[in-house]
Amino acid sequence: MLYAGTAPIEHAAEAVAAARAHGLRPVFVTNNASRTAPEVVDLLGRVGVPAQPAEVATSAQAAAHLLAGRLPAAARVLVCGSDALRGEIRAVGLTPVGTAGEDPIAVVQGYDAGVGWRELAEATVAVRRGAWWVATNADLTLPSPRGPLPGNGALVQVVAVASGRYPVVAGKPEPTMHREAMARAGAGRALVVGDRLDTDILGANRVGCDSLLVLTGVTTPAELLAAPAEQRPTHIAADLRGLLAPPRRPRPPQPPAADSGGPSFALGGWVAAAGSSLHLAGDPDGACVGADVDALRALCAAAWSAGVDGAGGVAAGTPAAAAALDRLLLASA
């Protein structure tokens, strides 16, 4: 949402600065357990987003707190992950170890690019012997300038297949991380902003927060249209500039589309209708900023209202609609 790898996401820095200027108190929540909070702050600074360590909540911290709440002081925990994760284990009074032969009573697994077969094998042996297994997160992929790459969830699957067990997950979408972030911000009311349906948006819905999905990460328009109810965001924006923009929500058109056969919704010159499939018509001003996102918002409202999956294609009723669907990578049916 703010960076991919170490590359800044366009418009993110100025959007966060504007949010602070309007009195919003951000907390930067990351499922990546390979960096300490100060290292996250350093990376944020390099992409133009100044922050303090107290404003950063990592899944490594969440996992360490979860373990400390159940294990006795100084208990041995096998760490399959980064030095940052080992540091968080030490910080809560537990003892990080590296092999199953050291008789750990728990295993914690978090993403690190250096994790290989030997580390996964040690984790597998310990888990099979009965160690309590905690994963910092279960994201199957992580974003990069080259596209999605294997994330901690992919490595967790290796141990799961080999051990026949599955871990307790500490990070998003589990409520613990979102509640901790709200507590740090002192927020009575929070907006969860993110780019993943299965972590950011699902986590927000689990704790009853409004959410804003930005389309600068791994979620595609097709995936958004097909999202199950528990992963549907409150708001949709092309990028973080939508954080301070007035909400744009589709409304049923007057009169309703005569040939839709199902519910129809209008926004920004678009009309999206749902019958046996999805249909988009309209001809808004091509220079209108956010016109394609308005089309997507209307399509989502129609699809979610009627239970229609538009991931396989949407019928276009006008040339403008066909062009918008192409830009959204929603091939015309």
mmCIF file of C-alpha atoms in Angstrom:
data_model
loop_
_atom_site.group_PDB
_atom_site.id
_atom_site.type_symbol
_atom_site.label_atom_id
_atom_site.label_comp_id
_atom_site.label_asym_id
_atom_site.label_seq_id
_atom_site.Cartn_x
_atom_site.Cartn_y
_atom_site.Cartn_z
ATOM 1 C CA MET A 1 0.000 0.000 0.000
ATOM 2 C CA LEU A 2 2.926 2.354 0.758
ATOM 3 C CA TYR A 3 5.749 0.453 -0.936
ATOM 4 C CA ALA A 4 6.389 -2.664 -3.010
ATOM 5 C CA GLY A 5 9.653 -4.214 -1.917
ATOM 6 C CA THR A 6 11.521 -0.958 -1.339
ATOM 7 C CA ALA A 7 9.874 1.019 -4.168
ATOM 8 C CA PRO A 8 7.367 3.752 -3.251
ATOM 9 C CA ILE A 9 3.750 3.446 -4.343
ATOM 10 C CA GLU A 10 2.654 6.470 -6.367
ATOM 11 C CA HIS A 11 0.668 9.113 -4.421
ATOM 12 C CA ALA A 12 1.072 7.266 -1.099
ATOM 13 C CA ALA A 13 3.461 9.682 0.639
ATOM 14 C CA GLU A 14 1.465 12.810 -0.120
ATOM 15 C CA ALA A 15 -1.779 11.081 0.884
ATOM 16 C CA VAL A 16 -0.387 10.126 4.317
ATOM 17 C CA ALA A 17 0.960 13.665 4.805
ATOM 18 C CA ALA A 18 -2.440 15.120 3.938
ATOM 19 C CA ALA A 19 -4.155 12.709 6.333
ATOM 20 C CA ARG A 20 -1.870 13.817 9.172
ATOM 21 C CA ALA A 21 -2.540 17.459 8.309
ATOM 22 C CA HIS A 22 -6.266 16.766 8.695
ATOM 23 C CA GLY A 23 -5.720 15.327 12.168
ATOM 24 C CA LEU A 24 -5.822 11.626 11.318
ATOM 25 C CA ARG A 25 -3.500 9.443 13.412
ATOM 26 C CA PRO A 26 -2.009 6.665 11.287
ATOM 27 C CA VAL A 27 -0.690 3.340 12.530
ATOM 28 C CA PHE A 28 1.328 1.368 10.008
ATOM 29 C CA VAL A 29 0.421 -2.315 10.300
ATOM 30 C CA THR A 30 2.547 -4.863 8.454
ATOM 31 C CA ASN A 31 2.371 -8.621 8.184
ATOM 32 C CA ASN A 32 6.014 -8.724 7.080
ATOM 33 C CA ALA A 33 7.947 -10.106 10.055
ATOM 34 C CA SER A 34 11.398 -9.664 8.517
ATOM 35 C CA ARG A 35 11.899 -6.080 9.751
ATOM 36 C CA THR A 36 11.919 -4.491 13.203
ATOM 37 C CA ALA A 37 9.716 -1.474 13.854
ATOM 38 C CA PRO A 38 12.738 0.918 13.528
ATOM 39 C CA GLU A 39 13.638 -0.759 10.228
ATOM 40 C CA VAL A 40 10.076 -0.247 9.001
ATOM 41 C CA VAL A 41 10.342 3.398 10.037
ATOM 42 C CA ASP A 42 13.577 3.695 8.054
ATOM 43 C CA LEU A 43 11.948 2.192 4.972
ATOM 44 C CA LEU A 44 8.917 4.430 5.340
ATOM 45 C CA GLY A 45 11.235 7.442 5.505
ATOM 46 C CA ARG A 46 12.961 6.356 2.299
ATOM 47 C CA VAL A 47 9.628 6.301 0.459
ATOM 48 C CA GLY A 48 8.677 9.720 1.858
ATOM 49 C CA VAL A 49 6.493 8.719 4.813
ATOM 50 C CA PRO A 50 7.971 9.937 8.133
ATOM 51 C CA ALA A 51 6.909 7.820 11.115
ATOM 52 C CA GLN A 52 7.861 6.818 14.652
ATOM 53 C CA PRO A 53 8.447 3.235 15.901
ATOM 54 C CA ALA A 54 5.417 3.542 18.198
ATOM 55 C CA GLU A 55 3.289 4.028 15.066
ATOM 56 C CA VAL A 56 4.376 0.661 13.623
ATOM 57 C CA ALA A 57 2.736 -2.657 14.484
ATOM 58 C CA THR A 58 4.354 -5.779 13.019
ATOM 59 C CA SER A 59 3.178 -9.360 12.889
ATOM 60 C CA ALA A 60 6.442 -10.349 14.621
ATOM 61 C CA GLN A 61 5.391 -8.261 17.627
ATOM 62 C CA ALA A 62 1.904 -9.774 17.549
ATOM 63 C CA ALA A 63 3.304 -13.315 17.451
ATOM 64 C CA ALA A 64 5.737 -12.606 20.298
ATOM 65 C CA HIS A 65 2.968 -11.190 22.497
ATOM 66 C CA LEU A 66 0.762 -14.185 21.712
ATOM 67 C CA LEU A 67 3.532 -16.605 22.725
ATOM 68 C CA ALA A 68 4.428 -14.662 25.869
ATOM 69 C CA GLY A 69 0.820 -14.770 27.000
ATOM 70 C CA ARG A 70 0.828 -18.555 27.041
ATOM 71 C CA LEU A 71 4.402 -19.714 27.714
ATOM 72 C CA PRO A 72 6.441 -19.526 30.935
ATOM 73 C CA ALA A 73 9.251 -16.965 31.194
ATOM 74 C CA ALA A 74 12.448 -17.893 29.324
ATOM 75 C CA ALA A 75 10.736 -20.772 27.497
ATOM 76 C CA ARG A 76 12.596 -21.968 24.412
ATOM 77 C CA VAL A 77 10.969 -21.037 21.103
ATOM 78 C CA LEU A 78 12.296 -22.313 17.771
ATOM 79 C CA VAL A 79 12.398 -19.334 15.407
ATOM 80 C CA CYS A 80 11.957 -20.076 11.713
ATOM 81 C CA GLY A 81 12.428 -16.570 10.397
ATOM 82 C CA SER A 82 14.434 -13.379 10.662
ATOM 83 C CA ASP A 83 16.687 -11.750 13.217
ATOM 84 C CA ALA A 84 13.879 -9.235 13.718
ATOM 85 C CA LEU A 85 11.564 -12.035 14.813
ATOM 86 C CA ARG A 86 14.241 -13.427 17.162
ATOM 87 C CA GLY A 87 14.600 -9.965 18.683
ATOM 88 C CA GLU A 88 10.872 -9.728 19.368
ATOM 89 C CA ILE A 89 10.954 -13.162 21.045
ATOM 90 C CA ARG A 90 13.797 -11.994 23.314
ATOM 91 C CA ALA A 91 11.982 -8.716 24.025
ATOM 92 C CA VAL A 92 9.060 -10.564 25.638
ATOM 93 C CA GLY A 93 11.332 -12.672 27.849
ATOM 94 C CA LEU A 94 11.425 -15.879 25.806
ATOM 95 C CA THR A 95 14.504 -17.747 24.549
ATOM 96 C CA PRO A 96 14.917 -18.115 20.767
ATOM 97 C CA VAL A 97 16.581 -21.326 19.523
ATOM 98 C CA GLY A 98 17.368 -22.635 16.071
ATOM 99 C CA THR A 99 17.003 -26.423 16.174
ATOM 100 C CA ALA A 100 14.479 -29.006 17.257
ATOM 101 C CA GLY A 101 17.266 -30.699 19.240
ATOM 102 C CA GLU A 102 17.157 -27.828 21.749
ATOM 103 C CA ASP A 103 13.717 -29.026 22.895
ATOM 104 C CA PRO A 104 11.629 -25.943 22.127
ATOM 105 C CA ILE A 105 8.091 -25.977 23.461
ATOM 106 C CA ALA A 106 6.903 -23.665 20.680
ATOM 107 C CA VAL A 107 7.732 -22.757 17.078
ATOM 108 C CA VAL A 108 7.250 -19.329 15.565
ATOM 109 C CA GLN A 109 7.442 -18.916 11.811
ATOM 110 C CA GLY A 110 7.725 -15.615 9.971
ATOM 111 C CA TYR A 111 8.866 -14.480 6.543
ATOM 112 C CA ASP A 112 12.551 -14.074 5.830
ATOM 113 C CA ALA A 113 14.176 -14.294 2.418
ATOM 114 C CA GLY A 114 16.946 -16.420 3.942
ATOM 115 C CA VAL A 115 14.652 -19.197 5.178
ATOM 116 C CA GLY A 116 15.506 -22.454 3.412
ATOM 117 C CA TRP A 117 15.099 -26.203 3.651
ATOM 118 C CA ARG A 118 17.128 -26.621 6.845
ATOM 119 C CA GLU A 119 15.058 -24.080 8.801
ATOM 120 C CA LEU A 120 11.795 -25.547 7.494
ATOM 121 C CA ALA A 121 12.992 -29.047 8.382
ATOM 122 C CA GLU A 122 13.805 -28.047 11.983
ATOM 123 C CA ALA A 123 10.390 -26.407 12.327
ATOM 124 C CA THR A 124 8.711 -29.518 10.933
ATOM 125 C CA VAL A 125 10.492 -31.826 13.397
ATOM 126 C CA ALA A 126 9.585 -29.621 16.370
ATOM 127 C CA VAL A 127 5.954 -29.295 15.301
ATOM 128 C CA ARG A 128 5.647 -33.056 14.794
ATOM 129 C CA ARG A 129 7.023 -33.547 18.330
ATOM 130 C CA GLY A 130 4.190 -31.448 19.732
ATOM 131 C CA ALA A 131 5.579 -27.907 19.913
ATOM 132 C CA TRP A 132 2.923 -25.188 19.803
ATOM 133 C CA TRP A 133 3.173 -23.575 16.357
ATOM 134 C CA VAL A 134 2.503 -19.887 15.759
ATOM 135 C CA ALA A 135 2.823 -18.163 12.380
ATOM 136 C CA THR A 136 3.235 -14.415 12.164
ATOM 137 C CA ASN A 137 0.924 -14.397 9.148
ATOM 138 C CA ALA A 138 -0.427 -16.629 6.404
ATOM 139 C CA ASP A 139 -0.108 -14.347 3.345
ATOM 140 C CA LEU A 140 0.591 -16.656 0.412
ATOM 141 C CA THR A 141 2.258 -13.841 -1.538
ATOM 142 C CA LEU A 142 4.039 -10.578 -0.903
ATOM 143 C CA PRO A 143 4.169 -7.664 -3.367
ATOM 144 C CA SER A 144 7.271 -6.698 -5.325
ATOM 145 C CA PRO A 145 8.048 -4.513 -8.350
ATOM 146 C CA ARG A 146 8.152 -7.783 -10.353
ATOM 147 C CA GLY A 147 4.749 -8.900 -9.139
ATOM 148 C CA PRO A 148 3.626 -11.202 -6.303
ATOM 149 C CA LEU A 149 6.341 -13.416 -4.789
ATOM 150 C CA PRO A 150 6.016 -16.333 -2.308
ATOM 151 C CA GLY A 151 5.103 -15.041 1.148
ATOM 152 C CA ASN A 152 5.168 -16.522 4.616
ATOM 153 C CA GLY A 153 1.949 -18.391 3.978
ATOM 154 C CA ALA A 154 3.612 -20.332 1.174
ATOM 155 C CA LEU A 155 6.418 -21.382 3.528
ATOM 156 C CA VAL A 156 3.895 -22.224 6.251
ATOM 157 C CA GLN A 157 2.271 -24.617 3.795
ATOM 158 C CA VAL A 158 5.558 -26.519 3.471
ATOM 159 C CA VAL A 159 5.623 -27.229 7.210
ATOM 160 C CA ALA A 160 1.875 -27.894 7.283
ATOM 161 C CA VAL A 161 2.097 -30.518 4.543
ATOM 162 C CA ALA A 162 5.128 -32.166 6.176
ATOM 163 C CA SER A 163 3.720 -32.130 9.725
ATOM 164 C CA GLY A 164 0.014 -32.634 9.152
ATOM 165 C CA ARG A 165 -0.739 -29.657 11.410
ATOM 166 C CA TYR A 166 -1.582 -25.990 10.955
ATOM 167 C CA PRO A 167 -0.457 -23.004 13.063
ATOM 168 C CA VAL A 168 -2.224 -20.377 15.082
ATOM 169 C CA VAL A 169 -1.875 -17.135 13.088
ATOM 170 C CA ALA A 170 -1.028 -13.894 14.899
ATOM 171 C CA GLY A 171 -1.128 -11.241 12.158
ATOM 172 C CA LYS A 172 -3.807 -9.920 9.829
ATOM 173 C CA PRO A 173 -6.640 -10.823 9.409
ATOM 174 C CA GLU A 174 -6.747 -11.945 13.034
ATOM 175 C CA PRO A 175 -8.413 -9.324 15.275
ATOM 176 C CA THR A 176 -5.399 -8.999 17.601
ATOM 177 C CA MET A 177 -3.383 -6.848 15.206
ATOM 178 C CA HIS A 178 -6.225 -4.518 14.309
ATOM 179 C CA ARG A 179 -7.180 -4.031 17.951
ATOM 180 C CA GLU A 180 -3.570 -3.295 18.874
ATOM 181 C CA ALA A 181 -3.339 -0.743 16.070
ATOM 182 C CA MET A 182 -6.528 0.965 17.260
ATOM 183 C CA ALA A 183 -5.195 1.061 20.814
ATOM 184 C CA ARG A 184 -1.910 2.638 19.681
ATOM 185 C CA ALA A 185 -3.769 5.323 17.770
ATOM 186 C CA GLY A 186 -6.139 5.941 20.665
ATOM 187 C CA ALA A 187 -8.896 5.599 18.126
ATOM 188 C CA GLY A 188 -12.517 5.259 19.077
ATOM 189 C CA ARG A 189 -13.330 4.957 15.404
ATOM 190 C CA ALA A 190 -10.911 3.570 12.835
ATOM 191 C CA LEU A 191 -10.667 3.146 9.073
ATOM 192 C CA VAL A 192 -8.592 0.196 7.916
ATOM 193 C CA VAL A 193 -6.841 0.965 4.625
ATOM 194 C CA GLY A 194 -5.197 -1.799 2.640
ATOM 195 C CA ASP A 195 -4.701 -3.570 -0.654
ATOM 196 C CA ARG A 196 -5.524 -7.187 0.264
ATOM 197 C CA LEU A 197 -8.995 -8.631 0.656
ATOM 198 C CA ASP A 198 -7.961 -11.684 2.678
ATOM 199 C CA THR A 199 -5.964 -9.767 5.303
ATOM 200 C CA ASP A 200 -6.731 -6.038 5.457
ATOM 201 C CA ILE A 201 -10.417 -6.089 4.543
ATOM 202 C CA LEU A 202 -11.291 -9.388 6.211
ATOM 203 C CA GLY A 203 -9.543 -8.194 9.384
ATOM 204 C CA ALA A 204 -11.441 -4.914 9.346
ATOM 205 C CA ASN A 205 -14.759 -6.711 8.978
ATOM 206 C CA ARG A 206 -13.908 -9.061 11.835
ATOM 207 C CA VAL A 207 -13.481 -6.164 14.261
ATOM 208 C CA GLY A 208 -16.360 -4.114 12.866
ATOM 209 C CA CYS A 209 -14.295 -1.319 11.260
ATOM 210 C CA ASP A 210 -14.974 0.492 8.018
ATOM 211 C CA SER A 211 -12.400 -0.247 5.347
ATOM 212 C CA LEU A 212 -10.913 1.273 2.201
ATOM 213 C CA LEU A 213 -9.468 -1.008 -0.481
ATOM 214 C CA VAL A 214 -6.855 0.607 -2.721
ATOM 215 C CA LEU A 215 -6.066 -0.969 -6.088
ATOM 216 C CA THR A 216 -2.299 -0.483 -5.883
ATOM 217 C CA GLY A 217 -1.502 -3.946 -4.513
ATOM 218 C CA VAL A 218 -2.346 -7.563 -5.194
ATOM 219 C CA THR A 219 -6.159 -7.329 -5.422
ATOM 220 C CA THR A 220 -7.505 -7.147 -8.966
ATOM 221 C CA PRO A 221 -10.930 -5.809 -10.033
ATOM 222 C CA ALA A 222 -11.977 -9.357 -10.955
ATOM 223 C CA GLU A 223 -11.080 -10.617 -7.477
ATOM 224 C CA LEU A 224 -12.972 -7.716 -5.924
ATOM 225 C CA LEU A 225 -16.120 -8.498 -7.904
ATOM 226 C CA ALA A 226 -15.938 -12.123 -6.774
ATOM 227 C CA ALA A 227 -15.180 -11.288 -3.110
ATOM 228 C CA PRO A 228 -17.227 -13.178 -0.515
ATOM 229 C CA ALA A 229 -19.290 -11.058 1.853
ATOM 230 C CA GLU A 230 -16.719 -11.148 4.667
ATOM 231 C CA GLN A 231 -14.023 -9.692 2.364
ATOM 232 C CA ARG A 232 -15.983 -6.801 0.840
ATOM 233 C CA PRO A 233 -14.665 -3.294 1.628
ATOM 234 C CA THR A 234 -16.759 -0.332 2.680
ATOM 235 C CA HIS A 235 -15.009 1.929 0.164
ATOM 236 C CA ILE A 236 -12.919 1.457 -3.014
ATOM 237 C CA ALA A 237 -10.246 3.809 -4.398
ATOM 238 C CA ALA A 238 -7.646 3.671 -7.126
ATOM 239 C CA ASP A 239 -4.904 4.685 -4.680
ATOM 240 C CA LEU A 240 -4.364 6.357 -1.324
ATOM 241 C CA ARG A 241 -5.637 9.701 -2.597
ATOM 242 C CA GLY A 242 -9.049 8.193 -1.911
ATOM 243 C CA LEU A 243 -8.317 8.405 1.820
ATOM 244 C CA LEU A 244 -9.500 12.019 2.045
ATOM 245 C CA ALA A 245 -11.848 12.043 -0.931
ATOM 246 C CA PRO A 246 -15.607 12.231 -0.317
ATOM 247 C CA PRO A 247 -17.153 8.742 -0.344
ATOM 248 C CA ARG A 248 -18.659 7.732 -3.689
ATOM 249 C CA ARG A 249 -21.364 5.117 -3.397
ATOM 250 C CA PRO A 250 -23.600 3.874 -6.216
ATOM 251 C CA ARG A 251 -27.314 4.412 -6.015
ATOM 252 C CA PRO A 252 -30.136 2.701 -7.887
ATOM 253 C CA PRO A 253 -30.821 4.730 -11.064
ATOM 254 C CA GLN A 254 -34.137 6.471 -11.690
ATOM 255 C CA PRO A 255 -35.751 4.934 -13.645
ATOM 256 C CA PRO A 256 -34.093 1.516 -13.195
ATOM 257 C CA ALA A 257 -32.580 -0.174 -16.217
ATOM 258 C CA ALA A 258 -35.489 -1.770 -18.051
ATOM 259 C CA ASP A 259 -33.644 -4.789 -19.490
ATOM 260 C CA SER A 260 -31.367 -5.726 -16.599
ATOM 261 C CA GLY A 261 -33.457 -8.520 -15.175
ATOM 262 C CA GLY A 262 -31.951 -7.723 -11.780
ATOM 263 C CA PRO A 263 -30.731 -4.887 -9.565
ATOM 264 C CA SER A 264 -28.943 -1.992 -11.231
ATOM 265 C CA PHE A 265 -26.798 0.812 -9.798
ATOM 266 C CA ALA A 266 -25.591 4.122 -11.180
ATOM 267 C CA LEU A 267 -22.517 6.238 -10.434
ATOM 268 C CA GLY A 268 -20.587 8.845 -12.376
ATOM 269 C CA GLY A 269 -22.431 8.279 -15.641
ATOM 270 C CA TRP A 270 -22.204 4.476 -15.469
ATOM 271 C CA VAL A 271 -25.080 2.048 -15.013
ATOM 272 C CA ALA A 272 -24.209 -1.472 -13.834
ATOM 273 C CA ALA A 273 -26.916 -4.122 -13.881
ATOM 274 C CA ALA A 274 -27.004 -7.695 -12.651
ATOM 275 C CA GLY A 275 -29.194 -10.399 -14.109
ATOM 276 C CA SER A 276 -27.838 -13.785 -15.071
ATOM 277 C CA SER A 277 -24.564 -11.897 -15.650
ATOM 278 C CA LEU A 278 -23.188 -8.388 -15.204
ATOM 279 C CA HIS A 279 -23.723 -5.562 -17.662
ATOM 280 C CA LEU A 280 -22.082 -2.123 -17.803
ATOM 281 C CA ALA A 281 -23.342 0.810 -19.868
ATOM 282 C CA GLY A 282 -22.847 4.553 -19.906
ATOM 283 C CA ASP A 283 -20.619 7.194 -21.454
ATOM 284 C CA PRO A 284 -19.090 9.457 -18.793
ATOM 285 C CA ASP A 285 -16.625 12.205 -19.530
ATOM 286 C CA GLY A 286 -13.450 10.359 -20.559
ATOM 287 C CA ALA A 287 -11.331 12.991 -18.796
ATOM 288 C CA CYS A 288 -13.125 12.463 -15.489
ATOM 289 C CA VAL A 289 -10.651 11.442 -12.801
ATOM 290 C CA GLY A 290 -11.667 8.130 -11.302
ATOM 291 C CA ALA A 291 -14.199 7.229 -14.008
ATOM 292 C CA ASP A 292 -12.967 3.624 -14.197
ATOM 293 C CA VAL A 293 -13.168 3.223 -10.422
ATOM 294 C CA ASP A 294 -16.728 4.566 -10.502
ATOM 295 C CA ALA A 295 -17.516 1.838 -13.040
ATOM 296 C CA LEU A 296 -15.991 -0.750 -10.712
ATOM 297 C CA ARG A 297 -17.906 0.606 -7.715
ATOM 298 C CA ALA A 298 -21.186 0.334 -9.620
ATOM 299 C CA LEU A 299 -20.346 -3.169 -10.838
ATOM 300 C CA CYS A 300 -19.497 -4.316 -7.324
ATOM 301 C CA ALA A 301 -22.771 -2.954 -5.955
ATOM 302 C CA ALA A 302 -24.734 -4.805 -8.632
ATOM 303 C CA ALA A 303 -22.754 -8.046 -8.331
ATOM 304 C CA TRP A 304 -22.837 -8.164 -4.534
ATOM 305 C CA SER A 305 -26.538 -7.303 -4.407
ATOM 306 C CA ALA A 306 -27.486 -10.087 -6.833
ATOM 307 C CA GLY A 307 -24.809 -12.642 -5.947
ATOM 308 C CA VAL A 308 -23.405 -12.578 -9.476
ATOM 309 C CA ASP A 309 -19.721 -13.389 -10.058
ATOM 310 C CA GLY A 310 -18.403 -11.023 -12.716
ATOM 311 C CA ALA A 311 -14.838 -12.319 -12.583
ATOM 312 C CA GLY A 312 -15.329 -14.184 -15.848
ATOM 313 C CA GLY A 313 -16.313 -11.111 -17.819
ATOM 314 C CA VAL A 314 -18.824 -8.272 -17.924
ATOM 315 C CA ALA A 315 -21.011 -7.438 -20.896
ATOM 316 C CA ALA A 316 -20.443 -3.933 -22.273
ATOM 317 C CA GLY A 317 -23.422 -1.912 -23.458
ATOM 318 C CA THR A 318 -21.472 1.016 -24.919
ATOM 319 C CA PRO A 319 -18.028 1.592 -26.474
ATOM 320 C CA ALA A 320 -17.046 3.638 -23.412
ATOM 321 C CA ALA A 321 -18.027 0.732 -21.169
ATOM 322 C CA ALA A 322 -15.972 -1.698 -23.269
ATOM 323 C CA ALA A 323 -12.930 0.582 -22.978
ATOM 324 C CA ALA A 324 -13.352 0.902 -19.207
ATOM 325 C CA LEU A 325 -13.661 -2.864 -18.814
ATOM 326 C CA ASP A 326 -10.458 -3.350 -20.807
ATOM 327 C CA ARG A 327 -8.611 -0.915 -18.533
ATOM 328 C CA LEU A 328 -9.988 -2.751 -15.488
ATOM 329 C CA LEU A 329 -8.899 -6.082 -16.993
ATOM 330 C CA LEU A 330 -12.517 -7.239 -16.938
ATOM 331 C CA ALA A 331 -12.809 -8.748 -20.397
ATOM 332 C CA SER A 332 -16.208 -8.148 -21.997
ATOM 333 C CA ALA A 333 -18.359 -11.249 -21.883
#
